[in-house]
Coordinates of C-alpha atoms and ligand atoms in Angstrom, one line a residue:
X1 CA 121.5 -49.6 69.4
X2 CA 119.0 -50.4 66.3
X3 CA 118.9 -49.6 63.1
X4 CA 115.6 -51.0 63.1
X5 CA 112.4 -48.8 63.1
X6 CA 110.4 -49.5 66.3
X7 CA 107.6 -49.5 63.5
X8 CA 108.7 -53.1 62.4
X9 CA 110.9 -54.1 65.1
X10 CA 108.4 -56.5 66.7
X11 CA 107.4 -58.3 63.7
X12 CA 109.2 -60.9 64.0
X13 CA 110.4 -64.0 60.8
X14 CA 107.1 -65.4 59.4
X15 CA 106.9 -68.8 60.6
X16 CA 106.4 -70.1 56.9
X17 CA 110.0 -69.4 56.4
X18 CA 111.1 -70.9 59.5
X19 CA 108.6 -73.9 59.1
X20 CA 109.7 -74.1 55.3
X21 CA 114.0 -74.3 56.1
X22 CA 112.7 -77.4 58.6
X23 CA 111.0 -79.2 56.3
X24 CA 113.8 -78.5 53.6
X25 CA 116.3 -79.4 56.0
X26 CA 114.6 -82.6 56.7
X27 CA 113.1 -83.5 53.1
X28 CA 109.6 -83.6 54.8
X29 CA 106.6 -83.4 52.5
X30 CA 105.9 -79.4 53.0
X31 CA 101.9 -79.4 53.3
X32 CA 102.9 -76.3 55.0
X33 CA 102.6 -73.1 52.8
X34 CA 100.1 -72.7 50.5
X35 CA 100.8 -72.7 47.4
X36 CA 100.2 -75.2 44.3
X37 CA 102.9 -77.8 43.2
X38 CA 101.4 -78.0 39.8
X39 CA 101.3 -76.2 36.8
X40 CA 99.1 -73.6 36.3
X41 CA 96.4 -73.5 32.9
X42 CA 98.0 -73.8 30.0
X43 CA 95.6 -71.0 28.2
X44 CA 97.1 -68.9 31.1
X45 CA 100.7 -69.4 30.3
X46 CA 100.1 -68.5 26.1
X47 CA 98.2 -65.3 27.2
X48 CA 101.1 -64.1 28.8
X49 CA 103.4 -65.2 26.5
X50 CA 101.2 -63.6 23.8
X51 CA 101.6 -60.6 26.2
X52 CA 105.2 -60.1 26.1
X53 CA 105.9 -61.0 22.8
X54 CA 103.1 -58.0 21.8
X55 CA 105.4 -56.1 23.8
X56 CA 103.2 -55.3 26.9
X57 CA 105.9 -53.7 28.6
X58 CA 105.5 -50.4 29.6
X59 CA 103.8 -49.1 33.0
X60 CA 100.2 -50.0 33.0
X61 CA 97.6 -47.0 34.1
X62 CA 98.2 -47.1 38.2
X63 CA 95.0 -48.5 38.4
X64 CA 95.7 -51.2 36.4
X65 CA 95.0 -52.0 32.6
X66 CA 91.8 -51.1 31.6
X67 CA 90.9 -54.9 30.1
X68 CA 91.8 -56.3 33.6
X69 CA 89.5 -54.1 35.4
X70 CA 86.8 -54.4 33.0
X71 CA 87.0 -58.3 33.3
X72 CA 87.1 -57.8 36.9
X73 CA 83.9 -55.8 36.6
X74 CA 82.1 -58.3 33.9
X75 CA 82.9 -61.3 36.6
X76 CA 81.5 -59.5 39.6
X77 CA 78.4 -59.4 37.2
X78 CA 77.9 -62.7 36.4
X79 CA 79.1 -64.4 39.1
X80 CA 77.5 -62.3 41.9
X81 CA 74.7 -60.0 40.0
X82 CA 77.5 -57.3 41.4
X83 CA 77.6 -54.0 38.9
X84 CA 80.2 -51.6 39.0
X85 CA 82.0 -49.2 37.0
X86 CA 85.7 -50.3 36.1
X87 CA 87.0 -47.0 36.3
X88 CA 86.2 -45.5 39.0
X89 CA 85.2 -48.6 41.2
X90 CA 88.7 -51.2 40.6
X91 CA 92.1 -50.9 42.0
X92 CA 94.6 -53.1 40.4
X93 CA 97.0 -54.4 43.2
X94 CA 100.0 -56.7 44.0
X95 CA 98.5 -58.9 44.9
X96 CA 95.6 -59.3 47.6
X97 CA 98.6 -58.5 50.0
X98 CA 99.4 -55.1 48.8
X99 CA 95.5 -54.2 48.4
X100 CA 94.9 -55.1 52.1
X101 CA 97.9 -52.7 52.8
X102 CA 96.4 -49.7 50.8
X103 CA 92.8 -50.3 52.1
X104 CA 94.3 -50.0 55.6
X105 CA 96.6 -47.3 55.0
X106 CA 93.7 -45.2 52.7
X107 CA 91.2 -45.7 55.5
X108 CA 92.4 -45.7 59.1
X109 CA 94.0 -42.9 61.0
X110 CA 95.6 -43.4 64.0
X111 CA 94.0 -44.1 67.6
X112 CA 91.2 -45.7 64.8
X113 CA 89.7 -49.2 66.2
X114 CA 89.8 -52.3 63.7
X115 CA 87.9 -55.7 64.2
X116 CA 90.1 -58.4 63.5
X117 CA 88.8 -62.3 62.8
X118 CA 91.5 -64.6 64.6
X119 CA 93.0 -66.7 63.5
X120 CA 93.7 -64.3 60.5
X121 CA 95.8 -64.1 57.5
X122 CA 99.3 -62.6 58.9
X123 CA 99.8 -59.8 56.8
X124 CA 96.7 -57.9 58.7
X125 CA 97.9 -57.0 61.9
X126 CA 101.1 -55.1 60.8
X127 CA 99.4 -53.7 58.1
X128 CA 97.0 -52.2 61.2
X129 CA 99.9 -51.5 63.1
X130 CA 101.8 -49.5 60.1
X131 CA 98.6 -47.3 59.7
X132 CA 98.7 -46.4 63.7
X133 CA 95.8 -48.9 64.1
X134 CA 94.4 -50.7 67.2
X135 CA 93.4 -54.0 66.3
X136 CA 90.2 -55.5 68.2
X137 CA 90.2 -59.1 68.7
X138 CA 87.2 -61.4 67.8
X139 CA 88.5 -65.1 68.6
X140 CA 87.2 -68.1 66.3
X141 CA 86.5 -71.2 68.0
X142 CA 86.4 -75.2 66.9
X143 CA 85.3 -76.8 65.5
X144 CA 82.8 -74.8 64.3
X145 CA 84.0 -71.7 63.9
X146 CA 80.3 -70.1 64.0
X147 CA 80.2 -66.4 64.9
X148 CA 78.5 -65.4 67.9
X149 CA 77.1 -62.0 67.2
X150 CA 77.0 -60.4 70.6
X151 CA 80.6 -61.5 71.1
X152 CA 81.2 -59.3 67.5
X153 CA 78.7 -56.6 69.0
X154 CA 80.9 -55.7 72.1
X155 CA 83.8 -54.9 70.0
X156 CA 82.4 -51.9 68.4
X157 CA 83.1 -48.8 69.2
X158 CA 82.8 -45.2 68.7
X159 CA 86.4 -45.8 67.4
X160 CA 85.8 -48.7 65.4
X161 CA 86.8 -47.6 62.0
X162 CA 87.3 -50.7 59.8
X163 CA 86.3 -54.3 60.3
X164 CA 88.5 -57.0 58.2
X165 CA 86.8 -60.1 57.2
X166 CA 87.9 -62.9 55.3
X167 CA 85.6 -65.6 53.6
X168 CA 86.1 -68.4 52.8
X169 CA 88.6 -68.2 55.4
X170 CA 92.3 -69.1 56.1
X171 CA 93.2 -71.0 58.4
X172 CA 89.3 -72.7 59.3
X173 CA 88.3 -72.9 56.4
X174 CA 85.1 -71.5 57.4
X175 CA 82.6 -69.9 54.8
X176 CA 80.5 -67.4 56.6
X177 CA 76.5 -67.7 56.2
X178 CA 74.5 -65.4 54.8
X179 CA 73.1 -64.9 57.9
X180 CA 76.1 -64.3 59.5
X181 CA 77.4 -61.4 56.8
X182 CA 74.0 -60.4 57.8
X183 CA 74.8 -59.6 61.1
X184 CA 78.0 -58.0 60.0
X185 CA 76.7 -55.7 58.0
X186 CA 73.9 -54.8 60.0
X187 CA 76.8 -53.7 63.0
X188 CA 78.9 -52.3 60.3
X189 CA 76.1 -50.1 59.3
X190 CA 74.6 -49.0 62.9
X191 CA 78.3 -48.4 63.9
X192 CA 79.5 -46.5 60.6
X193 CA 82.3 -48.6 59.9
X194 CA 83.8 -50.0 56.5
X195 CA 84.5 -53.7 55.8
X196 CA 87.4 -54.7 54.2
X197 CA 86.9 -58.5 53.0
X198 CA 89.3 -60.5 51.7
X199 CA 87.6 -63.0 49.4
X200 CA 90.8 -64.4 47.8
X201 CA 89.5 -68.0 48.2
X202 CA 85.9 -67.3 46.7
X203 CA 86.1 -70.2 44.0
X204 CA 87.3 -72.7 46.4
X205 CA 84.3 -74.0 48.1
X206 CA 83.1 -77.4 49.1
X207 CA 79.4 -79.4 49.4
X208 CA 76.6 -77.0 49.9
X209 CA 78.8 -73.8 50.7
X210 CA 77.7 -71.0 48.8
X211 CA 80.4 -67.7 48.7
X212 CA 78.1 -64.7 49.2
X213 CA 80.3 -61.5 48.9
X214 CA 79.5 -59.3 52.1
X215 CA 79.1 -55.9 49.4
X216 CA 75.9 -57.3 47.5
X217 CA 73.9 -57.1 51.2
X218 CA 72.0 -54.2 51.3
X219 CA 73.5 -51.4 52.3
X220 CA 76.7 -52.8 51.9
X221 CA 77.8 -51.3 48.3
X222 CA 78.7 -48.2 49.8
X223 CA 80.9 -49.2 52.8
X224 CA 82.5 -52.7 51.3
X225 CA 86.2 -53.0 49.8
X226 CA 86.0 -56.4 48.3
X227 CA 89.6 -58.2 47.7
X228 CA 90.6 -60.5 45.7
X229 CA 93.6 -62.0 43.3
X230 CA 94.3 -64.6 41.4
X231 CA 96.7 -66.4 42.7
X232 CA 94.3 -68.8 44.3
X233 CA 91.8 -68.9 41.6
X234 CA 94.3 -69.8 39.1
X235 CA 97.1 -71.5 41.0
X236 CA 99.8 -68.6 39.8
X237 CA 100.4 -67.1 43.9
X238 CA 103.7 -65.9 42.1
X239 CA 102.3 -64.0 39.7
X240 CA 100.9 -61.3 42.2
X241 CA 97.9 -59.6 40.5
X242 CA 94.7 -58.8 42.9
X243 CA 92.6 -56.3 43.6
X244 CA 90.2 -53.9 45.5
X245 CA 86.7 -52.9 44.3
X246 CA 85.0 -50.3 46.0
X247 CA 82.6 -47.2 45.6
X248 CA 84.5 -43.9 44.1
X249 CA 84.7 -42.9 47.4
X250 CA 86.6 -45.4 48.9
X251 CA 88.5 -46.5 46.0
X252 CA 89.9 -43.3 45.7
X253 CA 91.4 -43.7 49.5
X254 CA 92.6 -47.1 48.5
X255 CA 94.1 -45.4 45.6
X256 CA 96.0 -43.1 47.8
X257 CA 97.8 -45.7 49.4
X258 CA 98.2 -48.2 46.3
X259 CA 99.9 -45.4 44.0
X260 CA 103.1 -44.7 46.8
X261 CA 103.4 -48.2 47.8
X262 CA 104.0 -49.7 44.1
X263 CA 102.6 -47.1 41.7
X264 CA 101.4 -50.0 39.0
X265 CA 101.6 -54.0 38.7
X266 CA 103.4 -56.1 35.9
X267 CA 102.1 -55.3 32.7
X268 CA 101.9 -58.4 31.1
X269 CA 100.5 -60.3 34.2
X270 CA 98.2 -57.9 33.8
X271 CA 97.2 -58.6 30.1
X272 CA 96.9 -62.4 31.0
X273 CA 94.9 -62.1 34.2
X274 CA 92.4 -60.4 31.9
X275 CA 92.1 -63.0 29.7
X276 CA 91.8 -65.8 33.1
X277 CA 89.0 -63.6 34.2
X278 CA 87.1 -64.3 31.1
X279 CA 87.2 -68.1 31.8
X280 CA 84.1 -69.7 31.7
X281 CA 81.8 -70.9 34.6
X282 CA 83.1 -74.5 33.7
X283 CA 86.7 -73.6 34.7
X284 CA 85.3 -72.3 38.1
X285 CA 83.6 -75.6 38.9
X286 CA 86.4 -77.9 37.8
X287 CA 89.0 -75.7 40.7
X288 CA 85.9 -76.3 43.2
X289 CA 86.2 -80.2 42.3
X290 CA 89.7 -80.6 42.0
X291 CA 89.8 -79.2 45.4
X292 CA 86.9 -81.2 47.0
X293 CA 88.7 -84.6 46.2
X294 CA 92.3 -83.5 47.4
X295 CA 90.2 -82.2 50.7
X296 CA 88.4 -85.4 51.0
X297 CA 92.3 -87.0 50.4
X298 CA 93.7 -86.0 53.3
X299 CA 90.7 -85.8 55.3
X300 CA 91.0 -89.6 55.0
X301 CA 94.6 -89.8 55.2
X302 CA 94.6 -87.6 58.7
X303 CA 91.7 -89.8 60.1
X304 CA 93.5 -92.9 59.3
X305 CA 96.8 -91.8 60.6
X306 CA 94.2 -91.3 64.3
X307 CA 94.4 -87.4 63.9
X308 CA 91.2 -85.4 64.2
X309 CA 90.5 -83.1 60.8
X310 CA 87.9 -80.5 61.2
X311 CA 86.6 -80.5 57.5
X312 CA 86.8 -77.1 55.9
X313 CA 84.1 -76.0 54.3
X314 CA 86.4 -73.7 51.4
X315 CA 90.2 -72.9 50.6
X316 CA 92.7 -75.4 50.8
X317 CA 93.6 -75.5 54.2
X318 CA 92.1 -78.2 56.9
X319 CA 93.1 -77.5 60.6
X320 CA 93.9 -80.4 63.0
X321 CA 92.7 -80.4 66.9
X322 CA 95.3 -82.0 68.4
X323 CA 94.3 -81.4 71.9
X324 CA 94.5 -85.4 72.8
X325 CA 98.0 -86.0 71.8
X326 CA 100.7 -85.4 73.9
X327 CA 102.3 -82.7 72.9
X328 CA 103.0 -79.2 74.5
X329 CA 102.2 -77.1 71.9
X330 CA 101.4 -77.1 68.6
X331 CA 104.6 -75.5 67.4
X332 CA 106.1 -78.8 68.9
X333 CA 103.8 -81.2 67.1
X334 CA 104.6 -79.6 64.0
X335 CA 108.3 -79.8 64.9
X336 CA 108.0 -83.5 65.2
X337 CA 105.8 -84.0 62.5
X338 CA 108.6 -82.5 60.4
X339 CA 111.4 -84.1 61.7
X340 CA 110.2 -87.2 62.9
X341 CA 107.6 -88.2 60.1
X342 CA 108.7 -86.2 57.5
X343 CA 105.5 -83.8 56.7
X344 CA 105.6 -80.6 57.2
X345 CA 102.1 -78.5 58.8
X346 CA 102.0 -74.7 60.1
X347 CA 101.2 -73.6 63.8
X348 CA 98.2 -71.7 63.8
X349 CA 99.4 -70.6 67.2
X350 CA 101.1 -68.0 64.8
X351 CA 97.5 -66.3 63.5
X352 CA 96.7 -65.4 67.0
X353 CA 97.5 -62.4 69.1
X354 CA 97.4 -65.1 72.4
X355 CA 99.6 -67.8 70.9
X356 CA 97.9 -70.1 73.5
X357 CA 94.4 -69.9 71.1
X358 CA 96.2 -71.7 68.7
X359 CA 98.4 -74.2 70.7
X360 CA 95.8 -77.0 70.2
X361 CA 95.6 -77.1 66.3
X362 CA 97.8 -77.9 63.3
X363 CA 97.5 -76.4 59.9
X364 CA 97.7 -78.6 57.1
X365 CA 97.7 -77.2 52.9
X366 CA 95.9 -79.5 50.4
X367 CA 97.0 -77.4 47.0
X368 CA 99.4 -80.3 46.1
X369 CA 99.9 -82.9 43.8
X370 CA 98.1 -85.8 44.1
X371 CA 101.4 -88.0 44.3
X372 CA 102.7 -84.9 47.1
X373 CA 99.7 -85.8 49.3
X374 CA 100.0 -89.4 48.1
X375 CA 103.6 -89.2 49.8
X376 CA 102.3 -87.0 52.8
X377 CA 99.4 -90.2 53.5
X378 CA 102.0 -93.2 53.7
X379 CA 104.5 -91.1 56.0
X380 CA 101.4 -90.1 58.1
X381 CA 100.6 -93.5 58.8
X382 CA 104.2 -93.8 60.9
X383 CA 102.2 -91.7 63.7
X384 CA 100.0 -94.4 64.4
Ligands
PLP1 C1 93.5 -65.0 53.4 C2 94.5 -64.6 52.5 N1 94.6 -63.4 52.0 C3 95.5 -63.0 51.1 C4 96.5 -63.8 50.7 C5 97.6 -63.4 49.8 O1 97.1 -63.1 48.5 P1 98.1 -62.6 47.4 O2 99.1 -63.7 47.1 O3 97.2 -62.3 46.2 O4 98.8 -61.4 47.9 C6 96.5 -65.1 51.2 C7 97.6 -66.1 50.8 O5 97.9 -67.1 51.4 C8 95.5 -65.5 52.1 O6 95.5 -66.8 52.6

């Protein structure tokens, strides 16, 4: 017998940590996970050294500390012409992770019906799951990844509660239109349902992309919980400070989730991801460019090791279609990538409920080091 609750039982190891010992194991370039190899701002690290040494230690307010949420509030401003009250309107998280979890669990009862985008980010579907949640299935395709709105239509329900959408998004790197949030929001509003959008990548954009968050459509305000964090933004994913910004109403479900699942953040991380929210616009466009030439890096590097990049249009991610090689799935290319040429890539195969939607693409992360993709290109070239 189990010990294990049937509730988690069929979740199953994440297949960064499996993909992760391999490329350990094998001293492969890990273009894997995605996080940053480099440092993070210096102005980030003194504000939270400043932090601990003014002795920022205590619990901070469960919906976080009161300069973070109003810097939170001030960018939604500026950036996106966005208004909204920090107190009643901001939910300081664990990161985006834990705010997705408290979203779900504060909103959807269960037998409720949630829209899922697929591939998606692998935290949503247990968190749907947890809640009691059936997850609906709308299937991206390459390489375009457009949405096809009837497709979305016929998933709505008289159960559909929730709808989770992430832009820019992980794993596609797809940046939905306005036009297309359009449609969303139109179906979320004729349908009743609340989207949940998951915008951690919004500063990480490419060309003519322009991030529009879904809540500043019409109509949207009121039925939008808008995630973000900062571990993208400002390349600390260890640091673990996001959030959720909703209306009262909604914010006070999310709240009822957030405040039994960790109660409060870290204090000090708290204190300095205030003072990173304050950055200027010039800091935003330098990630966006930093980014664009390590895309346009190993865009080049795949092509000329004869793999097919689909260029993503934000985050750091670029998938592969490696339907014309000769492999049987992509778990085994990225195997043999691993072990035989020494870089490491994700199977997407993992971010869909069909594995087999997935079996024809490889995952690559760009949020290295120069010299790290540098050493990723040469080794590449071996698959010639
Ligand atoms: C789409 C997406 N959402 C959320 C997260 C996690 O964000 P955080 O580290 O703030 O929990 C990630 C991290 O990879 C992600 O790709």
């Amino acid at each position: 017998m189990s010990y294990m609750a049937r509730r988690v039982r069929n979740f199953g190891a994440s297949i960064f940590y499996e993909m992760t010992a391999l490329a350990n194991q094998h001293q492969a370039v890990n273009l894997g996970q995605g996080f940053p190899d480099f440092p993070c701002p210096d102005f980030l690290k003194q504000a939270a050294v400043a932090a601990i040494q003014q002795d920022i230690n205590q619990y901070p307010p469960s919906n976080g500390r009161a300069r973070l949420r109003e810097s939170i509030a001030r960018k939604m401003a500026s950036h996106y012409g966005f208004v909204l009250d920090p107190e009643t309107e901001v939910t300081v998280t664990h990161g985006a992770t834990e705010a997705i979890f408290a979203s779900i669990l504060g909103l959807v009862d269960p037998g409720d019906e949630v829209i899922l985008f697929e591939p998606y980010y692998d935290s949503y579907v247990p968190s749907v799951e947890i809640a009691g949640g059936i997850p609906r299935y709308y299937t991206f395709r390459p390489p375009d990844w457009s949405l096809d709105v009837d497709r979305l239509a016929a998933l709505f329900s008289a159960r559909t509660k929730l709808l989770v959408l992430n832009t820019p998004h992980n794993p596609t790197g797809k940046v939905f239109t306005e036009d297309e949030l359009r449609a969303v929001a139109e179906l979320c509003q004729a349908h009743d349902v609340i989207a949940v959008v998951d915008e951690v990548y919004e500063h990480i954009i490419y060309d003519d992309a322009r991030h529009v968050p879904l809540a500043v459509l019409p109509g949207m305000a009121e039925r939008t919980v808008t995630i973000s964090s900062l571990g993208k933004t400002f390349s600390v994913t260890g640091w673990k400070v996001g959030w959720a910004i909703a209306s009262p109403e909604l914010t006070a479900a999310v709240f009822r989730g957030h405040q039994f699942i960790v109660f409060a953040g870290v204090a000090p991380m708290q204190e300095a991801a205030a003072t990173a929210l304050f950055s200027s616009d010039e800091y935003y466009r330098e990630l966006a460019a930093m980014y664009q030439s390590k895309r346009d890096f190993l865009l080049a590097a795949l092509r000329a090791a004869g793999l097919q990049p689909i260029i993503p249009r934000g985050t750091y991610f670029m998938m592969v279609d490696i339907s014309d090689l000769d492999f049987s799935d992509d778990v085994a290319f990225c195997r043999y990538l691993t072990t035989q040429i020494g870089v490491a890539a994700i199977p997407p195969s993992a971010f869909y409920h069909d594995p087999a939607n997935g079996s024809q693409l490889a995952r690559f992360a760009f949020c290295k080091l120069q010299s790290t993709l540098e050493a990723a290109a040469e080794r590449l070239q071996k698959l010639k």
